[in-house]
Structure formats: C-alpha cells, structure tokens
Tab-separated table of C-alpha atoms in Angstrom:
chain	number	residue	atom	x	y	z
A	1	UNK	CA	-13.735	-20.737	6.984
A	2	UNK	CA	-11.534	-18.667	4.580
A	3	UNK	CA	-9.476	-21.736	3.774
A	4	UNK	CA	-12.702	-23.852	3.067
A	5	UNK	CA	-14.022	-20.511	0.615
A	6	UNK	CA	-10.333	-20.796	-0.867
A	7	UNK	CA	-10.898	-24.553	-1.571
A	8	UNK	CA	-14.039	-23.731	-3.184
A	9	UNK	CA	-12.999	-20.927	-4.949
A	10	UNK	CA	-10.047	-23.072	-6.225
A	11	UNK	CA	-12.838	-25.724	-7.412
A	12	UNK	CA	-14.722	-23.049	-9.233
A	13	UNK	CA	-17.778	-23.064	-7.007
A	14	UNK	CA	-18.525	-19.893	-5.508
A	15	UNK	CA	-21.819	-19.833	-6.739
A	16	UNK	CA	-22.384	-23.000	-4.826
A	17	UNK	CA	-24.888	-23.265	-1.804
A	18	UNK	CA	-21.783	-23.462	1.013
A	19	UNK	CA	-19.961	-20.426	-0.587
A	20	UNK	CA	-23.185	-18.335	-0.360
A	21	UNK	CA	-23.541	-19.501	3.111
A	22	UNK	CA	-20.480	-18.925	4.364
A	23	UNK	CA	-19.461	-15.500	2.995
A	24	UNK	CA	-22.660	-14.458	4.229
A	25	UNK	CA	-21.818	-15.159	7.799
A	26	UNK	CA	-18.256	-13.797	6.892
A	27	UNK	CA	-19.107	-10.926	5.007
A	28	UNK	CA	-22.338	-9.248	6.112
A	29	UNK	CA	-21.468	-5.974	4.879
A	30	UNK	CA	-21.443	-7.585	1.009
A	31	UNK	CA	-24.538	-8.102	-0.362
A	32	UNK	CA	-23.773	-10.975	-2.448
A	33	UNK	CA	-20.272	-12.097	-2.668
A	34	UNK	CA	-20.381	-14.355	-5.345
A	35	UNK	CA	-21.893	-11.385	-7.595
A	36	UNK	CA	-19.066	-8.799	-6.235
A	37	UNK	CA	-16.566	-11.251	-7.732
A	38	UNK	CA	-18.414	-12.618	-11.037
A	39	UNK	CA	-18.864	-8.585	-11.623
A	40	UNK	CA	-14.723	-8.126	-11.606
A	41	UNK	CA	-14.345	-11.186	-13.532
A	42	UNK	CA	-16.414	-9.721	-16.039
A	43	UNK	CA	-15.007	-6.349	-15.841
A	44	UNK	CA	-13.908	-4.635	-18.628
A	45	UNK	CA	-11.220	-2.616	-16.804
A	46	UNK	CA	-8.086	-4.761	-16.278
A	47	UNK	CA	-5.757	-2.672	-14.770
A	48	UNK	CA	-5.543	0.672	-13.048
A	49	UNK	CA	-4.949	2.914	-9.703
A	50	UNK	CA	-6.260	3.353	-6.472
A	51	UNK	CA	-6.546	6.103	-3.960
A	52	UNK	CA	-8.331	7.321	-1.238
A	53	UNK	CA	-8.606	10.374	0.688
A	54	UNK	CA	-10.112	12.933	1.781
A	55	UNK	CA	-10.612	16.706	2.822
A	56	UNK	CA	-8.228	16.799	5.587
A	57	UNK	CA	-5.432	15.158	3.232
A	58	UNK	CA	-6.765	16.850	-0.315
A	59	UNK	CA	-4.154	19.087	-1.168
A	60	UNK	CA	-1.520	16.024	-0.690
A	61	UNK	CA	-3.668	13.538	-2.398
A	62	UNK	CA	-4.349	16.240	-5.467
A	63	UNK	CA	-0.556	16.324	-5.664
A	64	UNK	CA	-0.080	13.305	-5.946
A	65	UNK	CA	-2.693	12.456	-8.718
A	66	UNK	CA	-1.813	15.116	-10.262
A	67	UNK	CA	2.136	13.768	-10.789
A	68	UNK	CA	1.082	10.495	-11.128
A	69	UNK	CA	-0.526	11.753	-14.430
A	70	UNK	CA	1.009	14.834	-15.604
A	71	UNK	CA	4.641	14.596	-14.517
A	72	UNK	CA	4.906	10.515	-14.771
A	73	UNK	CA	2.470	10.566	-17.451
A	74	UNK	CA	0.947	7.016	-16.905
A	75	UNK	CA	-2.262	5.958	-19.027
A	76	UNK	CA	-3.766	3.981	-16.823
A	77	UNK	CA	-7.053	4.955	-15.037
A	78	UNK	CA	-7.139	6.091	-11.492
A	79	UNK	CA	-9.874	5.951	-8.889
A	80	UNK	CA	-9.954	7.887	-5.835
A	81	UNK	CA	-12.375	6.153	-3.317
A	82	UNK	CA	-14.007	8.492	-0.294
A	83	UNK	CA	-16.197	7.572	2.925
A	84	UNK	CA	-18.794	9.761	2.226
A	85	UNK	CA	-20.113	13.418	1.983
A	86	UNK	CA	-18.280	14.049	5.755
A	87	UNK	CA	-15.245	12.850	4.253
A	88	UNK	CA	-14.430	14.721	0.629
A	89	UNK	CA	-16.722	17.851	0.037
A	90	UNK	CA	-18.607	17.646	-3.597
A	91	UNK	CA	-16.040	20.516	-4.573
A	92	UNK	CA	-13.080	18.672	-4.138
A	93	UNK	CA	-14.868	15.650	-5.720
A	94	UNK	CA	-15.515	17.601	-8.947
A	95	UNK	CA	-12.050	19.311	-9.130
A	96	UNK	CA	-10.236	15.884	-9.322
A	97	UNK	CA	-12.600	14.299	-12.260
A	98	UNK	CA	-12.383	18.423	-13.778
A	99	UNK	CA	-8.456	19.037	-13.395
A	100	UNK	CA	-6.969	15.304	-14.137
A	101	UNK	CA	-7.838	13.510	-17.285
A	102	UNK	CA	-9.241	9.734	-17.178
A	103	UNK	CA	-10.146	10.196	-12.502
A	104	UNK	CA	-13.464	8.796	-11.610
A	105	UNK	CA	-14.024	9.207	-7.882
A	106	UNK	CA	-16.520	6.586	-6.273
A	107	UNK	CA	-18.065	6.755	-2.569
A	108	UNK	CA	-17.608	3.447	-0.673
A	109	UNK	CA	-20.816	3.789	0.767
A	110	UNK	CA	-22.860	3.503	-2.450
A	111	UNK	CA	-20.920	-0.519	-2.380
A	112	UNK	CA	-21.192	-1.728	0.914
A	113	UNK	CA	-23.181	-0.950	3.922
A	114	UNK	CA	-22.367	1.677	5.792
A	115	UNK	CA	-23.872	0.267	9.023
A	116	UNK	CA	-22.318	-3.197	8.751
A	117	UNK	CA	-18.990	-1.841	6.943
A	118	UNK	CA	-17.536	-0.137	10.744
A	119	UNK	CA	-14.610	1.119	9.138
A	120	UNK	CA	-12.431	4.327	9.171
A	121	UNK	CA	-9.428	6.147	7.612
A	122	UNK	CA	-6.499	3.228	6.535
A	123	UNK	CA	-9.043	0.484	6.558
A	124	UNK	CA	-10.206	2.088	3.572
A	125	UNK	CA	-8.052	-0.185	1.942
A	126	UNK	CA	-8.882	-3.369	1.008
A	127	UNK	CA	-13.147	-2.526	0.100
A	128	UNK	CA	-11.399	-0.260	-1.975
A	129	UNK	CA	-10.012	-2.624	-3.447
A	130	UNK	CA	-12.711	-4.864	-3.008
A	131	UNK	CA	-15.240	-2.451	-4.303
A	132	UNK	CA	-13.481	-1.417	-7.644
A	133	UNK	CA	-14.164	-3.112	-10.505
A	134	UNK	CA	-10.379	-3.140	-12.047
A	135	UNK	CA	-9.390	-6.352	-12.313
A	136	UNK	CA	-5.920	-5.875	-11.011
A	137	UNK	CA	-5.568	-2.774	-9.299
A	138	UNK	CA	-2.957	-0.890	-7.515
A	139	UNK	CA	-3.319	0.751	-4.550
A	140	UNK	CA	-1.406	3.752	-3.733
A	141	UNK	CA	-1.143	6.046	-0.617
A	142	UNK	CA	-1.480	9.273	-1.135
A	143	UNK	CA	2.139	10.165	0.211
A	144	UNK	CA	3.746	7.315	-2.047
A	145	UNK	CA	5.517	9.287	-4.882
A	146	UNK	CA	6.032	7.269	-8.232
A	147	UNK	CA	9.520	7.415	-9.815
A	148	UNK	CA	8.623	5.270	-12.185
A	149	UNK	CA	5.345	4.577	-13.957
A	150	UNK	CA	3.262	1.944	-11.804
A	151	UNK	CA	2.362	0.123	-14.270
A	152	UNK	CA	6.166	-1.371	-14.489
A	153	UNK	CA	4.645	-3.130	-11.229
A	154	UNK	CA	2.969	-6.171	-13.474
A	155	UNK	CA	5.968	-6.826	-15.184
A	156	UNK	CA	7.854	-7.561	-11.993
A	157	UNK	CA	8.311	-11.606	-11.710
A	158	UNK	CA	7.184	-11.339	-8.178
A	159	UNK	CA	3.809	-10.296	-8.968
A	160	UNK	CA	3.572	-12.323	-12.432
A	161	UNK	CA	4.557	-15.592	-10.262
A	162	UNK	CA	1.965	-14.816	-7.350
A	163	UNK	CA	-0.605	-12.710	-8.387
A	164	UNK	CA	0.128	-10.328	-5.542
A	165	UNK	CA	2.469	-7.918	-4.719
A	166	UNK	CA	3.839	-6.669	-1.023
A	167	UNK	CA	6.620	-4.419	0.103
A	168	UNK	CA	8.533	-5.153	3.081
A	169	UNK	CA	8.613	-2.181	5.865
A	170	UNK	CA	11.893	-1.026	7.024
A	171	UNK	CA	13.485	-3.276	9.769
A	172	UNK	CA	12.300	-2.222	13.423
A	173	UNK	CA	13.081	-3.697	16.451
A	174	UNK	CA	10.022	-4.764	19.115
A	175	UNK	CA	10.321	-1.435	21.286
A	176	UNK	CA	7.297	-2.913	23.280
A	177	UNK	CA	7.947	-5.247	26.145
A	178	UNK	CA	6.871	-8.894	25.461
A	179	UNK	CA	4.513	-7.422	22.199
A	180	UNK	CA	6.689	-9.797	20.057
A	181	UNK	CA	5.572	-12.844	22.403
A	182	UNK	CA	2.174	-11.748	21.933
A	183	UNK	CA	2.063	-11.156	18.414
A	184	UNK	CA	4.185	-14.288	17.429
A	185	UNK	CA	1.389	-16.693	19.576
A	186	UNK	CA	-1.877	-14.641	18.002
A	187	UNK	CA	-0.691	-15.521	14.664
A	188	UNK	CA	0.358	-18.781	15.221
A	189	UNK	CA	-2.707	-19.681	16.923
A	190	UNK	CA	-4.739	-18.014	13.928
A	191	UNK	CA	-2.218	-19.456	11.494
A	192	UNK	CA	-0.706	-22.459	12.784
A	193	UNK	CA	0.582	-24.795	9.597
A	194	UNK	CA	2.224	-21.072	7.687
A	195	UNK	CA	3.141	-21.095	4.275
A	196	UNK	CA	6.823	-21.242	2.864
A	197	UNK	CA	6.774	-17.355	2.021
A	198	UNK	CA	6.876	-16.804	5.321
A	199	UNK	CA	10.566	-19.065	6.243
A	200	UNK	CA	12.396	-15.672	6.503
A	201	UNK	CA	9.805	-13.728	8.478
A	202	UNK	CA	10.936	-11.140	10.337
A	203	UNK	CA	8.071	-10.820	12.533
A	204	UNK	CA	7.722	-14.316	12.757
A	205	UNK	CA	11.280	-15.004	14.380
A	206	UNK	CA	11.372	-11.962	16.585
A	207	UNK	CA	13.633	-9.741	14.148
A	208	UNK	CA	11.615	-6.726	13.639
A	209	UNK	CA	7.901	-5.411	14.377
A	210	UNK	CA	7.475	-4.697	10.848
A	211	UNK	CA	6.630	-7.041	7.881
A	212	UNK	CA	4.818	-4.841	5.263
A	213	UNK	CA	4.870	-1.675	4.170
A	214	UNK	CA	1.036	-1.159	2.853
A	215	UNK	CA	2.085	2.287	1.166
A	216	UNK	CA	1.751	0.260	-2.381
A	217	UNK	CA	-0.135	-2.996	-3.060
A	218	UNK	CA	-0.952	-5.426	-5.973
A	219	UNK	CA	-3.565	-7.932	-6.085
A	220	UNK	CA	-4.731	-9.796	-9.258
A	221	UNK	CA	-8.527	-10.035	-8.137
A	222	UNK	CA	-9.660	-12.622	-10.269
A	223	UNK	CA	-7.225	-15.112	-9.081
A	224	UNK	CA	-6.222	-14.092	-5.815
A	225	UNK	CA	-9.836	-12.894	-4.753
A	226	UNK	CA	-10.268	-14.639	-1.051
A	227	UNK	CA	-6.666	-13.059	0.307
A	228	UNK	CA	-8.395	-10.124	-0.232
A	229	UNK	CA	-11.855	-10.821	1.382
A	230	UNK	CA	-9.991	-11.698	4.379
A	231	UNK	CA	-7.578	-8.774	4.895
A	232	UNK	CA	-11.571	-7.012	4.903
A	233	UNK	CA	-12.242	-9.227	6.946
A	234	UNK	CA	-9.352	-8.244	8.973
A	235	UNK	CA	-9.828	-4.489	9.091
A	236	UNK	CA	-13.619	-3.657	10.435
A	237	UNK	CA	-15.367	-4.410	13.761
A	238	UNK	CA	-13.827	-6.666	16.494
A	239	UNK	CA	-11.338	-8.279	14.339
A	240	UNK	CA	-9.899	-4.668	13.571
A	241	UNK	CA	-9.893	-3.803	17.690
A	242	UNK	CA	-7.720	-7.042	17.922
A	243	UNK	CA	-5.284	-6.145	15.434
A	244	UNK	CA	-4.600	-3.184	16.521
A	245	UNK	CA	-3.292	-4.639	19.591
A	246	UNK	CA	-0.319	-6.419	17.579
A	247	UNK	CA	0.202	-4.232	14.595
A	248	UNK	CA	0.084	-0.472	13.137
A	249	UNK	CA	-3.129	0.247	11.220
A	250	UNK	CA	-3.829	-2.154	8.302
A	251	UNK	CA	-0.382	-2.997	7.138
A	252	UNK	CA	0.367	-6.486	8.009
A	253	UNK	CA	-3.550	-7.380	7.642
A	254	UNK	CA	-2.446	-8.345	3.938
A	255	UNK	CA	-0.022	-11.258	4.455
A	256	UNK	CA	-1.799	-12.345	7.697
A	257	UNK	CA	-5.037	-12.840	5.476
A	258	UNK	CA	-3.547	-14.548	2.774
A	259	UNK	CA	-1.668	-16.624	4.931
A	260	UNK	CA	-5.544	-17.264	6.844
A	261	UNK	CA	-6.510	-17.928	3.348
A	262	UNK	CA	-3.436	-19.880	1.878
A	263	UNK	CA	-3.308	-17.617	-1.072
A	264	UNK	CA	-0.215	-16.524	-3.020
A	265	UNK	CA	1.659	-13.559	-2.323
A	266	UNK	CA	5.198	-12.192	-3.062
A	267	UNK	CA	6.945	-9.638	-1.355
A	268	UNK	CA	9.919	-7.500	-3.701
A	269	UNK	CA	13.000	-7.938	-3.271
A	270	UNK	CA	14.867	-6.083	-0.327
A	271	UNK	CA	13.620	-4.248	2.749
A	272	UNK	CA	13.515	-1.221	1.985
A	273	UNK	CA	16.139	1.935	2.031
A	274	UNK	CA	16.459	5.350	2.635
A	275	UNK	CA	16.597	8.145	0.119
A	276	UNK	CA	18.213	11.182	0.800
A	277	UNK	CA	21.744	13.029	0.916
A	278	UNK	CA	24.938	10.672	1.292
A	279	UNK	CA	27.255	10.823	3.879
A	280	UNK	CA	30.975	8.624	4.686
A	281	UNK	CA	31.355	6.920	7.805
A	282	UNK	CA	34.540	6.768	9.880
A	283	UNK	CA	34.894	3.311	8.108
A	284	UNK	CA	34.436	4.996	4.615
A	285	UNK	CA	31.299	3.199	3.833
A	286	UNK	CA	28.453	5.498	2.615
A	287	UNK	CA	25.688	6.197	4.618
A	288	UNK	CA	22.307	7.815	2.914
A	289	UNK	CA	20.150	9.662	5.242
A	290	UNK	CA	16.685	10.897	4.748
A	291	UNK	CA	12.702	10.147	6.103
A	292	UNK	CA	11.656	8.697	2.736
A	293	UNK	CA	11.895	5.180	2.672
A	294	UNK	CA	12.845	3.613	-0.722
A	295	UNK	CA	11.673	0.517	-2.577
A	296	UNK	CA	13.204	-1.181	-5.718
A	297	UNK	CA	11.915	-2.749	-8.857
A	298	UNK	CA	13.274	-6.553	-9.594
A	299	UNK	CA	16.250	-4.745	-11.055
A	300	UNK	CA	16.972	-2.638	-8.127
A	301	UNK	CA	16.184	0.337	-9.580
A	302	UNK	CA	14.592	2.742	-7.840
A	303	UNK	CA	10.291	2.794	-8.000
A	304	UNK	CA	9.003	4.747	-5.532
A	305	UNK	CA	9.125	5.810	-1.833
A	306	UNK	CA	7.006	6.905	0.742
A	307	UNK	CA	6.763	9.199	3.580
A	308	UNK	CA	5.651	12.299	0.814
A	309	UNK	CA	8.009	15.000	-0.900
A	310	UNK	CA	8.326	17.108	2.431
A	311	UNK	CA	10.616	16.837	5.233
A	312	UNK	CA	7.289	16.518	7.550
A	313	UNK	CA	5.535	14.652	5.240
A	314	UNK	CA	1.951	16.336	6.891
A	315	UNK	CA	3.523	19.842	7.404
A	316	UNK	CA	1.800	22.066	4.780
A	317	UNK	CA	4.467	24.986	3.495
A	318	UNK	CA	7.334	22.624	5.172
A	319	UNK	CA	10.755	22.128	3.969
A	320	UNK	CA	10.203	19.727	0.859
A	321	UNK	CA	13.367	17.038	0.180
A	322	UNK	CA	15.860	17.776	-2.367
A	323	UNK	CA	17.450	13.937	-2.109
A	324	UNK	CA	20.537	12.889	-4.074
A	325	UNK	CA	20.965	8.820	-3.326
A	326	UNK	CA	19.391	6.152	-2.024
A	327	UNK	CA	20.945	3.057	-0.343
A	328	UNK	CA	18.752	0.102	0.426
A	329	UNK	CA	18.449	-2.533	2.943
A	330	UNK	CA	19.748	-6.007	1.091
A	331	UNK	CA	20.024	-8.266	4.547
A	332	UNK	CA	16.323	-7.330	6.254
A	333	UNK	CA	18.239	-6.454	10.127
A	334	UNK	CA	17.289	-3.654	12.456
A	335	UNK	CA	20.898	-2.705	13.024
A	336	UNK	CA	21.584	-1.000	9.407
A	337	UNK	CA	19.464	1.220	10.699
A	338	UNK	CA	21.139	3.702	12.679
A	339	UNK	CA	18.860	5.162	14.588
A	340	UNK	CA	20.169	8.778	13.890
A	341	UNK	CA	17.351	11.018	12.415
A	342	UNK	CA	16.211	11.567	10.067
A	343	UNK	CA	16.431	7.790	9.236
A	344	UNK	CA	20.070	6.728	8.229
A	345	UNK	CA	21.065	4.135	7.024
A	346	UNK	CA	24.692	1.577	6.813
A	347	UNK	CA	26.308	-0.959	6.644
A	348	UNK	CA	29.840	-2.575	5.966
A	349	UNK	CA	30.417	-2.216	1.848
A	350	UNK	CA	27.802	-0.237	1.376
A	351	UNK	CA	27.405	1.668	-1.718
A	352	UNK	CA	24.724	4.095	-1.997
A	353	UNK	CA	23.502	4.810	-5.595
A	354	UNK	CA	22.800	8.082	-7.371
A	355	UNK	CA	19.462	9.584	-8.293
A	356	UNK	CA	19.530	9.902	-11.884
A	357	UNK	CA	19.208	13.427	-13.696
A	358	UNK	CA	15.060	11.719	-14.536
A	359	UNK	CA	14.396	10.615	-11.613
A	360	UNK	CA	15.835	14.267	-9.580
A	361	UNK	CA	13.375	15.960	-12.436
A	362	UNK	CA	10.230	13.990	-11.099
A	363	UNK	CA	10.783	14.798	-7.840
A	364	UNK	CA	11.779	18.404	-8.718
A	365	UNK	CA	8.163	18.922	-11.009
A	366	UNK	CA	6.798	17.572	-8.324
A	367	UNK	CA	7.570	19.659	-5.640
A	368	UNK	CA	7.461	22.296	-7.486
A	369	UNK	CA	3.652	21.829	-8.428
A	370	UNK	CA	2.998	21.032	-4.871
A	371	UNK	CA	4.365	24.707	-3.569
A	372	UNK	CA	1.537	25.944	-5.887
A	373	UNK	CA	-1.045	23.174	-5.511
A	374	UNK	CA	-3.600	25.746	-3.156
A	375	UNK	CA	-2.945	28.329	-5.784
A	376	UNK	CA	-3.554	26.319	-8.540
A	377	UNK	CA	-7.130	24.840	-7.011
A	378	UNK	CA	-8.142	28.150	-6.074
A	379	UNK	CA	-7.482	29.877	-9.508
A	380	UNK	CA	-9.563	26.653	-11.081
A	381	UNK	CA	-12.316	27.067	-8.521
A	382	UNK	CA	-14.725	28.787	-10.407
C-alpha cells in the first residue's frame, strides 16, 4: 500500500479518492493526510532543526540547543517537539523559547491523536518530523554535538541527489544467535525486489547488526514525503512491537520504510569513526580511541558525533571528553573495531586525523557551558 501511495504521489494525486482511502486505513492517527502534506508544501519555513526531549533529558538537551546556537552560531530555526505536559514541565518549556533566540517548542499531541498515535520516547521521531511544518528539516538527538553548522548538511551531494540523508552506524557483528537469519527473512519478505542503495548492505549480507545511525537525519518533505509516512508507520502500535524484535529502537525504521516505499535515500560516505585520543599499535598504525562515534561531511571533514560531550554520555557531573583525533571507518567491517573500550578503532595504514584548534574550541565552549548549565537555568529561573 505504501508503494501504490508512492505511485500516486509520484502522479500528483494525493488528493485523489484512493490516496484518501488508503492513508486513512494506514494512518489513523492523521486526520487528513493529504492536508498534512499540502500544509508543508505550502510552508513558508524551508529549512530548520529538530529536537525532542524532555524533563528527564533537559539539562542535556538545553546544552545542546544552547551550542547549536550560541557556540556554532547557526541561523536557522530550531524546534524542540515534547509528548505532553508529563513529559517537559511548562518551566522548562518557557526557559528554552526565553534563553535561546529564534526556539519554538510544539507538543505532538496538539498534531496527532494521542489515543491512536501509541508512541513513546525515540519514536518521537519521524511525527516530529511529520508534524513540523519545515519543509526540509533536520533532526538532531539531543546528544549529537555539531562541529560544524548543520546547515552544511544540504550542500552535501548525497542529500542534493536523493532528497534524504542517513548515517551509517558503526560496524557490529550479530552477537544474537540466528537474529541475523531472522532479520535478513523479515525484510526480505516485507521487501522482496530491494533497491540498488541497498547492494552493499551490511545488514542485508550478514556483516553487521547495524545499518543506520538515526542520531542525525535529513528528509526533503515535499519530495520525499511517503518514506517518511512509512518509517511512522513503522514506529507505533504492532508494527513497532515487531521491530523491536530485529532492530534497536527506531534506527533502521528509516531505510526499511523507504525501501517499503521505493523512495530515495543516500547514506554519507563512510561508517563511521571514533573520536578521541590517538594511540600506535605494535604495527605503527594509529589507533584513535574514544565512545563518541564520528561522522564526516562529503569532504571527510569532520561534522559531528554522537554519544554526548561526557565520558558517560547520561552521567550528570561525569568526566566530559577532551578528544584530540578522530579516525574513521572507510571499508564498513566489524573487525576495525577492536573491541577494547572505550571504542577503538584500526586498521592497516591507518592515519588518524587531528582535531583542528576550531573544532577543539567548540567542544571546549561546550563543555564548558555544560559544567554550568544547572547554574545557569537556576540563576535565569525567576
């Protein structure tokens, strides 16, 4: 049924009779799907952010708003999208839109139907996305930390030639006994004539567990509107119990739907690295250890990473990361990957590369703001 919305979409009639029919049996939880997506077509916001959070992650997500705006000094709008009043107080609602310049915050719940919806904490995601009426948002975790301004992201060929944009997860092998087997007939049963982007899979030829990393994701809305109705589609109610059985909250439900779908997609170059402090091997090869896990523009240059700024990336008053390199994974295997933690990376002629004087300042601002951030709330409370 997505593919047969896709076609129709494609033909420019999704305010046809059989797209109104079918998205309602799809998509309950939307009151009219064909005005959801005229309404972002006609949106006057083209591009911007997207996060969401709430109280039990606030002082993190703060942070990181905060240093998206004031320490990488983007102009584009940001959104930060809650599950309602249980899930960010009115206080902490009203510091973000009081403390950071150009932050709306919206509650899901006054866009889709909370009854129907049956959805909870990293299925956010996609009626986020869904819900927001930028055109081409981004959407970024709260523990994904910006090196560079996002908005470099739509000036990356991968996105421009797509109109989506996916990060590959570090290389993992299955640790679960016949879960590749499993996994590997679901989604060949679900998906059984696969695109081209997928030739290389990893998951798909049994070389690692993980495909995407979900920490950061593109999607052009107006074009590339059904891949994201079905990774929705993909993340509440039974379908969501189901993929839970193959795959780790709602990262992989982005290819998987617009491979359902037979929408474009890119994934960036490389699978990911680590960034941290470098080591030498016996061999003499470097070797950059560290829990962050890096990703690369189209140049190679470092973007952003996830996994936070602390050692424990959920350990409030932890050790915070003071990395000097970052070496990333150019082949996609599980066996760069050393095992050792925290996560270490190398290989044979590997050269790590240096953090440059910039990039150590963003990270340094930004921890450095973050060692204050309950301070700095409290003295702004009143």
């Amino acid at each position: 049924q997505l593919l047969t919305l896709q076609e129709l979409f494609l033909k420019e009639k999704i305010d046809s009779n059989s797209f109104g029919t079918i998205s309602e049996n799809l998509f309950p939880w939307i009151a009219s799907v064909p005005k959801l997506y005229n309404d972002i077509k006609n949106s006057t916001v083209q591009r911007g952010i997207i996060y969401s959070f709430g109280d039990n992650m606030f002082y993190m997500g703060f942070s990181t708003v905060y240093a998206m705006r004031f320490i990488i000094k983007t102009e584009l709008p940001i959104e930060v999208w809650f599950m309602g009043d249980k899930d960010l107080s009115q206080k902490n609602r009203e510091m973000l839109v009081k403390l950071i310049p150009n932050v709306s915050v919206k509650n899901l719940y006054d866009y889709f139907d909370q009854d129907q919806l049956e959805v909870s904490g990293w299925n956010i995601k996609p009626f986020a996305l869904l819900a927001s009426q930028i055109q081409e948002p981004i959407f970024v975790d709260a523990d994904a930390v910006f090196l560079q301004d996002p908005i470099r992201l739509y000036e990356q060929p991968e996105y421009i030639s797509s109109g989506a944009l996916f990060f590959y997860d570090r290389s993992s092998t299955w640790n679960h006994e016949g879960q590749w087997t499993k996994a590997d007939k679901w989604f060949l049963e679900l998906v059984p004539n696969f695109s081209f982007r997928l030739n290389n899979s990893r998951f798909l030829f049994g070389v690692s567990e993980h495909e995407q990393e979900s920490g950061v994701i593109l999607i052009n809305k107006v074009t590339n509107f059904i891949g994201l109705l079905g990774a929705g589609l993909l993340n509440r109610g039974e379908a969501q119990k189901i993929i839970k059985k193959y795959f780790y909250g709602d990262k992989e439900t982005y290819w998987v739907a617009f491979e359902m779908a037979n929408v474009s997609y890119s994934f960036m170059s490389g699978f990911g690295g680590s960034v941290g402090n470098s080591y030498k091997t016996f061999e003499g090869v470097d070797k950059v250890c560290g829990r962050q896990l890096a990703h690369t523009d189209h140049d190679g240059n470092i973007l952003w990473f996830n996994e936070g700024i602390t050692v424990d990336e959920y350990s409030r008053g932890g050790k915070y990361i003071d990395p000097n390199y970052y070496l990333m994974d150019l082949v996609g295997r599980p066996s760069v990957w050393t095992g050792e933690y925290p996560d270490c990376i190398t290989y044979e002629n590997a050269v790590a590369k240096p953090l440059s004087d910039e990039e150590k300042r963003i990270i340094r601002e930004h921890v450095e703001f973050d060692t204050n951030v309950e301070i700095y709330l409290k003295s702004h409370a009143k």
